[in-house]
Amino acid sequence: MFADFRDATAPAGDDWTIPQNWSHYTVEDHRVWDLLFARQQARLAGRAVRAFEEGLDVLRLSHSGIPDFDELNARLFARTGWTVVAVPGLVPDEVFFRHLSRRQFPAGNFIRSAKQLDYLEEPDVFHDVFGHVPMLTNPRVADVLEMLGHRGLEALDKGQLHRLSRLYWYTVEFGLAREDGALKIYGAGLASSFGEAGFALEDEAVARHRFDLARVLRTRYRSEAFQLCYFVIDSFDSLLDALESADLDALYATLDGLPELDAG
Ligand code: FE
């Protein structure tokens, strides 16, 4: 484990990146990855969008255990120009969105313990790599993420990060998509969670709204428990179109005059 890295203050440089230092993971760390990978792959069978299933191939490296980012990045970069960079844990918003704007995905350089397989706290390497990287092999999603990086930096300047964060949350982390008439998972928070992967699709009481940008920007979310609502896109093309054609400044101005919506 990298407990020492998690406690570290900002590493040298302003981007918070650190070497992955792959050789320092323990046998137990790799075992936890393999356990989570096998369990979650089985859990997602029939539940994840095709793009996720196809993207999982990028994680099938020459060895088992936690992916070596150098090897992973050679494959990921060849597909969409994205790379994964190691960080100690959560990074400041500005740092996070700047990485996205440069097609770099910051991944926590530690893994949960075997006693906490259903860990929900800070994103670890399993959430960040298993959850996010398969979708980053899809060209549309790759463009959406970069765009969210730019829009996130702008939102920070304009005092609108709370709204832009909701867009990130309800798409990249907890997004659902309709595919061939069936509801599927594409958000990383769902794809990497054993419990919520089933809950989001199958719970009868939870709300699932058709994706509507203005509504997403208005809707609060919670980070400590399963979501109270999800937003469903028709396709990644339609999501990209909606973001590209949106006048976010006008939307922000309109929404500033309206009450926020609770997820429930
Ligand atoms: Fe995430």
mmCIF file of C-alpha atoms and ligand atoms in Angstrom:
data_model
loop_
_atom_site.group_PDB
_atom_site.id
_atom_site.type_symbol
_atom_site.label_atom_id
_atom_site.label_comp_id
_atom_site.label_asym_id
_atom_site.label_seq_id
_atom_site.Cartn_x
_atom_site.Cartn_y
_atom_site.Cartn_z
ATOM 1 C CA MET A 1 0.000 0.000 0.000
ATOM 2 C CA PHE A 2 0.976 3.616 -0.439
ATOM 3 C CA ALA A 3 -0.212 5.038 2.854
ATOM 4 C CA ASP A 4 2.799 7.330 2.889
ATOM 5 C CA PHE A 5 1.795 8.782 -0.503
ATOM 6 C CA ARG A 6 -1.803 9.306 0.570
ATOM 7 C CA ASP A 7 -0.689 11.439 3.467
ATOM 8 C CA ALA A 8 1.685 13.432 1.353
ATOM 9 C CA THR A 9 1.135 17.097 0.660
ATOM 10 C CA ALA A 10 1.274 18.335 -2.945
ATOM 11 C CA PRO A 11 4.150 16.619 -4.695
ATOM 12 C CA ALA A 12 6.681 18.705 -6.553
ATOM 13 C CA GLY A 13 5.241 20.487 -9.567
ATOM 14 C CA ASP A 14 1.753 21.850 -9.885
ATOM 15 C CA ASP A 15 0.144 18.810 -11.465
ATOM 16 C CA TRP A 16 0.325 16.550 -8.390
ATOM 17 C CA THR A 17 1.598 13.601 -10.387
ATOM 18 C CA ILE A 18 3.928 11.066 -8.827
ATOM 19 C CA PRO A 19 5.661 8.046 -10.297
ATOM 20 C CA GLN A 20 3.401 5.003 -10.208
ATOM 21 C CA ASN A 21 6.360 3.036 -8.873
ATOM 22 C CA TRP A 22 4.733 -0.229 -9.934
ATOM 23 C CA SER A 23 7.371 -2.431 -8.310
ATOM 24 C CA HIS A 24 6.330 -1.162 -4.886
ATOM 25 C CA TYR A 25 2.878 -2.735 -4.901
ATOM 26 C CA THR A 26 2.780 -5.771 -2.658
ATOM 27 C CA VAL A 27 1.660 -9.277 -3.572
ATOM 28 C CA GLU A 28 -1.457 -8.542 -1.503
ATOM 29 C CA ASP A 29 -2.171 -5.353 -3.492
ATOM 30 C CA HIS A 30 -2.085 -7.327 -6.743
ATOM 31 C CA ARG A 31 -4.257 -10.038 -5.236
ATOM 32 C CA VAL A 32 -6.902 -7.462 -4.279
ATOM 33 C CA TRP A 33 -6.888 -6.094 -7.837
ATOM 34 C CA ASP A 34 -7.330 -9.587 -9.311
ATOM 35 C CA LEU A 35 -10.132 -10.356 -6.870
ATOM 36 C CA LEU A 36 -11.955 -7.111 -7.662
ATOM 37 C CA PHE A 37 -11.389 -7.479 -11.395
ATOM 38 C CA ALA A 38 -12.824 -11.003 -11.561
ATOM 39 C CA ARG A 39 -15.754 -10.165 -9.304
ATOM 40 C CA GLN A 40 -16.655 -6.972 -11.129
ATOM 41 C CA GLN A 41 -16.253 -8.386 -14.619
ATOM 42 C CA ALA A 42 -18.766 -11.075 -13.721
ATOM 43 C CA ARG A 43 -21.040 -8.508 -12.116
ATOM 44 C CA LEU A 44 -21.059 -6.345 -15.240
ATOM 45 C CA ALA A 45 -21.875 -9.151 -17.671
ATOM 46 C CA GLY A 46 -24.931 -7.920 -19.573
ATOM 47 C CA ARG A 47 -25.038 -4.721 -17.489
ATOM 48 C CA ALA A 48 -22.394 -2.503 -19.120
ATOM 49 C CA VAL A 49 -22.504 -0.734 -22.481
ATOM 50 C CA ARG A 50 -20.660 -2.369 -25.378
ATOM 51 C CA ALA A 51 -18.023 0.392 -25.319
ATOM 52 C CA PHE A 52 -17.084 -0.615 -21.781
ATOM 53 C CA GLU A 53 -16.894 -4.312 -22.631
ATOM 54 C CA GLU A 54 -14.736 -3.557 -25.667
ATOM 55 C CA GLY A 55 -12.575 -1.137 -23.712
ATOM 56 C CA LEU A 56 -11.855 -3.725 -21.018
ATOM 57 C CA ASP A 57 -9.444 -5.331 -23.494
ATOM 58 C CA VAL A 58 -7.052 -2.462 -22.915
ATOM 59 C CA LEU A 59 -6.644 -3.690 -19.320
ATOM 60 C CA ARG A 60 -5.677 -7.211 -20.340
ATOM 61 C CA LEU A 61 -1.965 -6.679 -20.050
ATOM 62 C CA SER A 62 0.968 -9.060 -20.115
ATOM 63 C CA HIS A 63 0.601 -9.820 -16.401
ATOM 64 C CA SER A 64 -2.171 -10.030 -13.815
ATOM 65 C CA GLY A 65 -2.453 -7.611 -10.923
ATOM 66 C CA ILE A 66 -2.551 -3.820 -10.901
ATOM 67 C CA PRO A 67 -1.779 -2.517 -14.394
ATOM 68 C CA ASP A 68 1.625 -0.997 -15.008
ATOM 69 C CA PHE A 69 0.679 2.462 -16.307
ATOM 70 C CA ASP A 70 3.537 2.507 -18.839
ATOM 71 C CA GLU A 71 2.219 -0.624 -20.511
ATOM 72 C CA LEU A 72 -1.394 0.472 -20.160
ATOM 73 C CA ASN A 73 -0.664 3.928 -21.584
ATOM 74 C CA ALA A 74 1.028 2.543 -24.678
ATOM 75 C CA ARG A 75 -2.281 0.851 -25.550
ATOM 76 C CA LEU A 76 -4.615 3.611 -24.408
ATOM 77 C CA PHE A 77 -2.671 6.412 -26.102
ATOM 78 C CA ALA A 78 -2.648 4.527 -29.393
ATOM 79 C CA ARG A 79 -6.446 4.416 -29.333
ATOM 80 C CA THR A 80 -7.535 7.881 -28.217
ATOM 81 C CA GLY A 81 -4.488 9.916 -27.204
ATOM 82 C CA TRP A 82 -5.312 9.583 -23.487
ATOM 83 C CA THR A 83 -2.886 8.540 -20.767
ATOM 84 C CA VAL A 84 -3.258 7.680 -17.095
ATOM 85 C CA VAL A 85 -1.094 9.583 -14.607
ATOM 86 C CA ALA A 86 -0.549 8.552 -10.992
ATOM 87 C CA VAL A 87 -1.566 10.895 -8.155
ATOM 88 C CA PRO A 88 -1.552 10.325 -4.384
ATOM 89 C CA GLY A 89 -5.364 10.447 -4.063
ATOM 90 C CA LEU A 90 -7.941 13.201 -4.494
ATOM 91 C CA VAL A 91 -6.437 16.292 -6.105
ATOM 92 C CA PRO A 92 -7.721 19.901 -6.118
ATOM 93 C CA ASP A 93 -10.456 20.605 -8.687
ATOM 94 C CA GLU A 94 -8.277 22.858 -10.794
ATOM 95 C CA VAL A 95 -5.575 20.198 -11.013
ATOM 96 C CA PHE A 96 -8.125 17.521 -11.852
ATOM 97 C CA PHE A 97 -9.812 19.434 -14.658
ATOM 98 C CA ARG A 98 -6.494 20.611 -16.085
ATOM 99 C CA HIS A 99 -5.426 16.974 -16.412
ATOM 100 C CA LEU A 100 -8.647 16.133 -18.230
ATOM 101 C CA SER A 101 -8.195 19.087 -20.579
ATOM 102 C CA ARG A 102 -4.811 17.556 -21.507
ATOM 103 C CA ARG A 103 -6.258 14.101 -22.020
ATOM 104 C CA GLN A 104 -4.606 12.795 -18.858
ATOM 105 C CA PHE A 105 -6.635 10.823 -16.361
ATOM 106 C CA PRO A 106 -5.374 11.113 -12.763
ATOM 107 C CA ALA A 107 -5.492 7.748 -10.994
ATOM 108 C CA GLY A 108 -5.005 7.133 -7.280
ATOM 109 C CA ASN A 109 -1.780 5.246 -6.718
ATOM 110 C CA PHE A 110 -3.091 2.980 -3.949
ATOM 111 C CA ILE A 111 -5.559 0.139 -3.681
ATOM 112 C CA ARG A 112 -8.165 -0.651 -1.021
ATOM 113 C CA SER A 113 -7.593 -3.576 1.331
ATOM 114 C CA ALA A 114 -9.169 -7.007 0.976
ATOM 115 C CA LYS A 115 -11.289 -6.171 4.033
ATOM 116 C CA GLN A 116 -12.825 -3.186 2.235
ATOM 117 C CA LEU A 117 -13.741 -4.577 -1.168
ATOM 118 C CA ASP A 118 -16.825 -2.361 -1.252
ATOM 119 C CA TYR A 119 -14.825 0.704 -0.387
ATOM 120 C CA LEU A 120 -16.512 4.011 -1.222
ATOM 121 C CA GLU A 121 -14.084 6.612 0.074
ATOM 122 C CA GLU A 122 -11.359 8.240 -1.996
ATOM 123 C CA PRO A 123 -11.015 6.833 -5.520
ATOM 124 C CA ASP A 124 -8.315 4.171 -5.593
ATOM 125 C CA VAL A 125 -6.549 2.594 -8.554
ATOM 126 C CA PHE A 126 -9.351 0.062 -9.021
ATOM 127 C CA HIS A 127 -12.046 2.706 -9.334
ATOM 128 C CA ASP A 128 -9.882 4.993 -11.452
ATOM 129 C CA VAL A 129 -8.466 2.387 -13.821
ATOM 130 C CA PHE A 130 -11.091 -0.361 -14.001
ATOM 131 C CA GLY A 131 -13.963 2.133 -13.846
ATOM 132 C CA HIS A 132 -12.700 4.906 -16.118
ATOM 133 C CA VAL A 133 -10.068 3.594 -18.508
ATOM 134 C CA PRO A 134 -12.227 1.200 -20.576
ATOM 135 C CA MET A 135 -14.530 4.105 -21.509
ATOM 136 C CA LEU A 136 -11.516 6.268 -22.412
ATOM 137 C CA THR A 137 -10.814 3.898 -25.308
ATOM 138 C CA ASN A 138 -14.039 5.119 -26.941
ATOM 139 C CA PRO A 139 -13.342 8.150 -29.181
ATOM 140 C CA ARG A 140 -16.619 9.942 -28.308
ATOM 141 C CA VAL A 141 -16.175 9.484 -24.577
ATOM 142 C CA ALA A 142 -12.528 10.499 -24.887
ATOM 143 C CA ASP A 143 -13.696 13.784 -26.439
ATOM 144 C CA VAL A 144 -16.437 14.273 -23.828
ATOM 145 C CA LEU A 145 -13.899 13.922 -21.020
ATOM 146 C CA GLU A 146 -11.488 16.390 -22.572
ATOM 147 C CA MET A 147 -14.330 18.845 -23.072
ATOM 148 C CA LEU A 148 -15.370 18.481 -19.440
ATOM 149 C CA GLY A 149 -11.800 19.353 -18.511
ATOM 150 C CA HIS A 150 -11.985 22.665 -20.408
ATOM 151 C CA ARG A 151 -15.508 23.431 -19.212
ATOM 152 C CA GLY A 152 -14.473 22.566 -15.638
ATOM 153 C CA LEU A 153 -11.625 25.102 -15.679
ATOM 154 C CA GLU A 154 -13.992 27.748 -17.064
ATOM 155 C CA ALA A 155 -16.645 26.892 -14.478
ATOM 156 C CA LEU A 156 -14.075 27.331 -11.710
ATOM 157 C CA ASP A 157 -13.333 30.854 -12.951
ATOM 158 C CA LYS A 158 -17.038 31.676 -13.100
ATOM 159 C CA GLY A 159 -18.069 30.266 -9.738
ATOM 160 C CA GLN A 160 -20.111 27.538 -11.468
ATOM 161 C CA LEU A 161 -18.091 24.471 -10.573
ATOM 162 C CA HIS A 162 -20.950 23.043 -8.494
ATOM 163 C CA ARG A 163 -23.028 22.839 -11.670
ATOM 164 C CA LEU A 164 -20.307 21.487 -13.939
ATOM 165 C CA SER A 165 -19.469 18.895 -11.258
ATOM 166 C CA ARG A 166 -23.046 17.638 -11.460
ATOM 167 C CA LEU A 167 -22.632 17.111 -15.192
ATOM 168 C CA TYR A 168 -19.449 15.125 -14.581
ATOM 169 C CA TRP A 169 -21.104 13.197 -11.765
ATOM 170 C CA TYR A 170 -24.287 12.207 -13.583
ATOM 171 C CA THR A 171 -22.445 11.203 -16.781
ATOM 172 C CA VAL A 172 -18.825 10.133 -16.304
ATOM 173 C CA GLU A 173 -19.379 8.693 -12.816
ATOM 174 C CA PHE A 174 -22.997 7.545 -12.631
ATOM 175 C CA GLY A 175 -24.268 7.657 -16.194
ATOM 176 C CA LEU A 176 -26.697 5.153 -17.679
ATOM 177 C CA ALA A 177 -27.316 4.642 -21.397
ATOM 178 C CA ARG A 178 -30.075 3.020 -23.390
ATOM 179 C CA GLU A 179 -28.605 0.516 -25.805
ATOM 180 C CA ASP A 180 -30.706 -1.722 -28.062
ATOM 181 C CA GLY A 181 -33.695 -0.910 -25.873
ATOM 182 C CA ALA A 182 -32.024 -1.987 -22.631
ATOM 183 C CA LEU A 183 -30.670 0.111 -19.786
ATOM 184 C CA LYS A 184 -26.870 -0.198 -19.354
ATOM 185 C CA ILE A 185 -24.120 1.229 -17.197
ATOM 186 C CA TYR A 186 -21.334 3.436 -18.481
ATOM 187 C CA GLY A 187 -20.417 5.600 -15.453
ATOM 188 C CA ALA A 188 -17.227 4.612 -13.648
ATOM 189 C CA GLY A 189 -18.757 4.912 -10.184
ATOM 190 C CA LEU A 190 -21.253 2.245 -11.241
ATOM 191 C CA ALA A 191 -18.885 0.111 -13.292
ATOM 192 C CA SER A 192 -16.485 -0.175 -10.356
ATOM 193 C CA SER A 193 -19.133 -0.803 -7.668
ATOM 194 C CA PHE A 194 -20.485 -4.266 -6.979
ATOM 195 C CA GLY A 195 -23.559 -3.021 -5.147
ATOM 196 C CA GLU A 196 -24.496 0.040 -7.149
ATOM 197 C CA ALA A 197 -23.995 -1.674 -10.536
ATOM 198 C CA GLY A 198 -27.041 -3.768 -9.743
ATOM 199 C CA PHE A 199 -28.937 -1.089 -7.832
ATOM 200 C CA ALA A 200 -28.765 1.519 -10.602
ATOM 201 C CA LEU A 201 -30.307 -0.829 -13.147
ATOM 202 C CA GLU A 202 -32.646 -2.901 -11.047
ATOM 203 C CA ASP A 203 -33.915 -0.967 -8.038
ATOM 204 C CA GLU A 204 -37.599 -0.274 -8.594
ATOM 205 C CA ALA A 205 -37.834 2.907 -6.542
ATOM 206 C CA VAL A 206 -34.863 4.903 -7.830
ATOM 207 C CA ALA A 207 -35.522 7.635 -10.427
ATOM 208 C CA ARG A 208 -34.052 7.358 -13.930
ATOM 209 C CA HIS A 209 -34.511 10.515 -15.979
ATOM 210 C CA ARG A 210 -33.807 11.001 -19.636
ATOM 211 C CA PHE A 211 -30.631 13.080 -19.931
ATOM 212 C CA ASP A 212 -31.471 16.763 -19.915
ATOM 213 C CA LEU A 213 -28.520 19.107 -19.566
ATOM 214 C CA ALA A 214 -30.339 21.898 -17.717
ATOM 215 C CA ARG A 215 -31.870 19.433 -15.276
ATOM 216 C CA VAL A 216 -28.523 17.735 -14.646
ATOM 217 C CA LEU A 217 -26.887 21.086 -13.893
ATOM 218 C CA ARG A 218 -29.633 21.833 -11.352
ATOM 219 C CA THR A 219 -29.703 18.491 -9.568
ATOM 220 C CA ARG A 220 -27.730 17.934 -6.378
ATOM 221 C CA TYR A 221 -26.005 14.610 -5.831
ATOM 222 C CA ARG A 222 -24.627 12.718 -2.914
ATOM 223 C CA SER A 223 -21.194 11.157 -2.688
ATOM 224 C CA GLU A 224 -21.580 9.091 0.484
ATOM 225 C CA ALA A 225 -24.263 6.629 -0.609
ATOM 226 C CA PHE A 226 -25.970 5.173 -3.668
ATOM 227 C CA GLN A 227 -27.551 7.822 -5.895
ATOM 228 C CA LEU A 228 -31.195 8.780 -5.595
ATOM 229 C CA CYS A 229 -31.513 9.371 -9.329
ATOM 230 C CA TYR A 230 -29.689 8.620 -12.549
ATOM 231 C CA PHE A 231 -29.724 10.218 -16.007
ATOM 232 C CA VAL A 232 -29.986 8.082 -19.126
ATOM 233 C CA ILE A 233 -28.382 9.065 -22.449
ATOM 234 C CA ASP A 234 -29.428 7.744 -25.873
ATOM 235 C CA SER A 235 -25.865 7.460 -27.188
ATOM 236 C CA PHE A 236 -22.407 8.936 -26.756
ATOM 237 C CA ASP A 237 -22.912 10.836 -30.007
ATOM 238 C CA SER A 238 -25.976 12.526 -28.559
ATOM 239 C CA LEU A 239 -24.158 13.342 -25.326
ATOM 240 C CA LEU A 240 -21.246 14.882 -27.218
ATOM 241 C CA ASP A 241 -23.673 16.836 -29.425
ATOM 242 C CA ALA A 242 -25.572 18.132 -26.396
ATOM 243 C CA LEU A 243 -22.362 19.353 -24.788
ATOM 244 C CA GLU A 244 -20.899 20.822 -27.964
ATOM 245 C CA SER A 245 -24.039 22.758 -28.806
ATOM 246 C CA ALA A 246 -24.775 23.967 -25.270
ATOM 247 C CA ASP A 247 -24.364 27.607 -24.302
ATOM 248 C CA LEU A 248 -23.241 26.901 -20.755
ATOM 249 C CA ASP A 249 -22.915 30.574 -19.807
ATOM 250 C CA ALA A 250 -26.536 31.182 -20.743
ATOM 251 C CA LEU A 251 -27.623 28.047 -18.911
ATOM 252 C CA TYR A 252 -25.695 29.040 -15.791
ATOM 253 C CA ALA A 253 -27.306 32.489 -15.860
ATOM 254 C CA THR A 254 -30.789 31.000 -16.202
ATOM 255 C CA LEU A 255 -30.250 28.410 -13.506
ATOM 256 C CA ASP A 256 -28.871 30.997 -11.071
ATOM 257 C CA GLY A 257 -32.429 32.351 -10.952
ATOM 258 C CA LEU A 258 -34.054 28.961 -10.278
ATOM 259 C CA PRO A 259 -34.104 26.759 -7.198
ATOM 260 C CA GLU A 260 -31.783 23.744 -7.066
ATOM 261 C CA LEU A 261 -33.339 20.309 -7.385
ATOM 262 C CA ASP A 262 -32.849 17.549 -4.857
ATOM 263 C CA ALA A 263 -31.872 14.192 -6.301
ATOM 264 C CA GLY A 264 -34.786 12.516 -4.573
HETATM 265 FE FE FE B 1 -14.170 8.458 -10.781
#
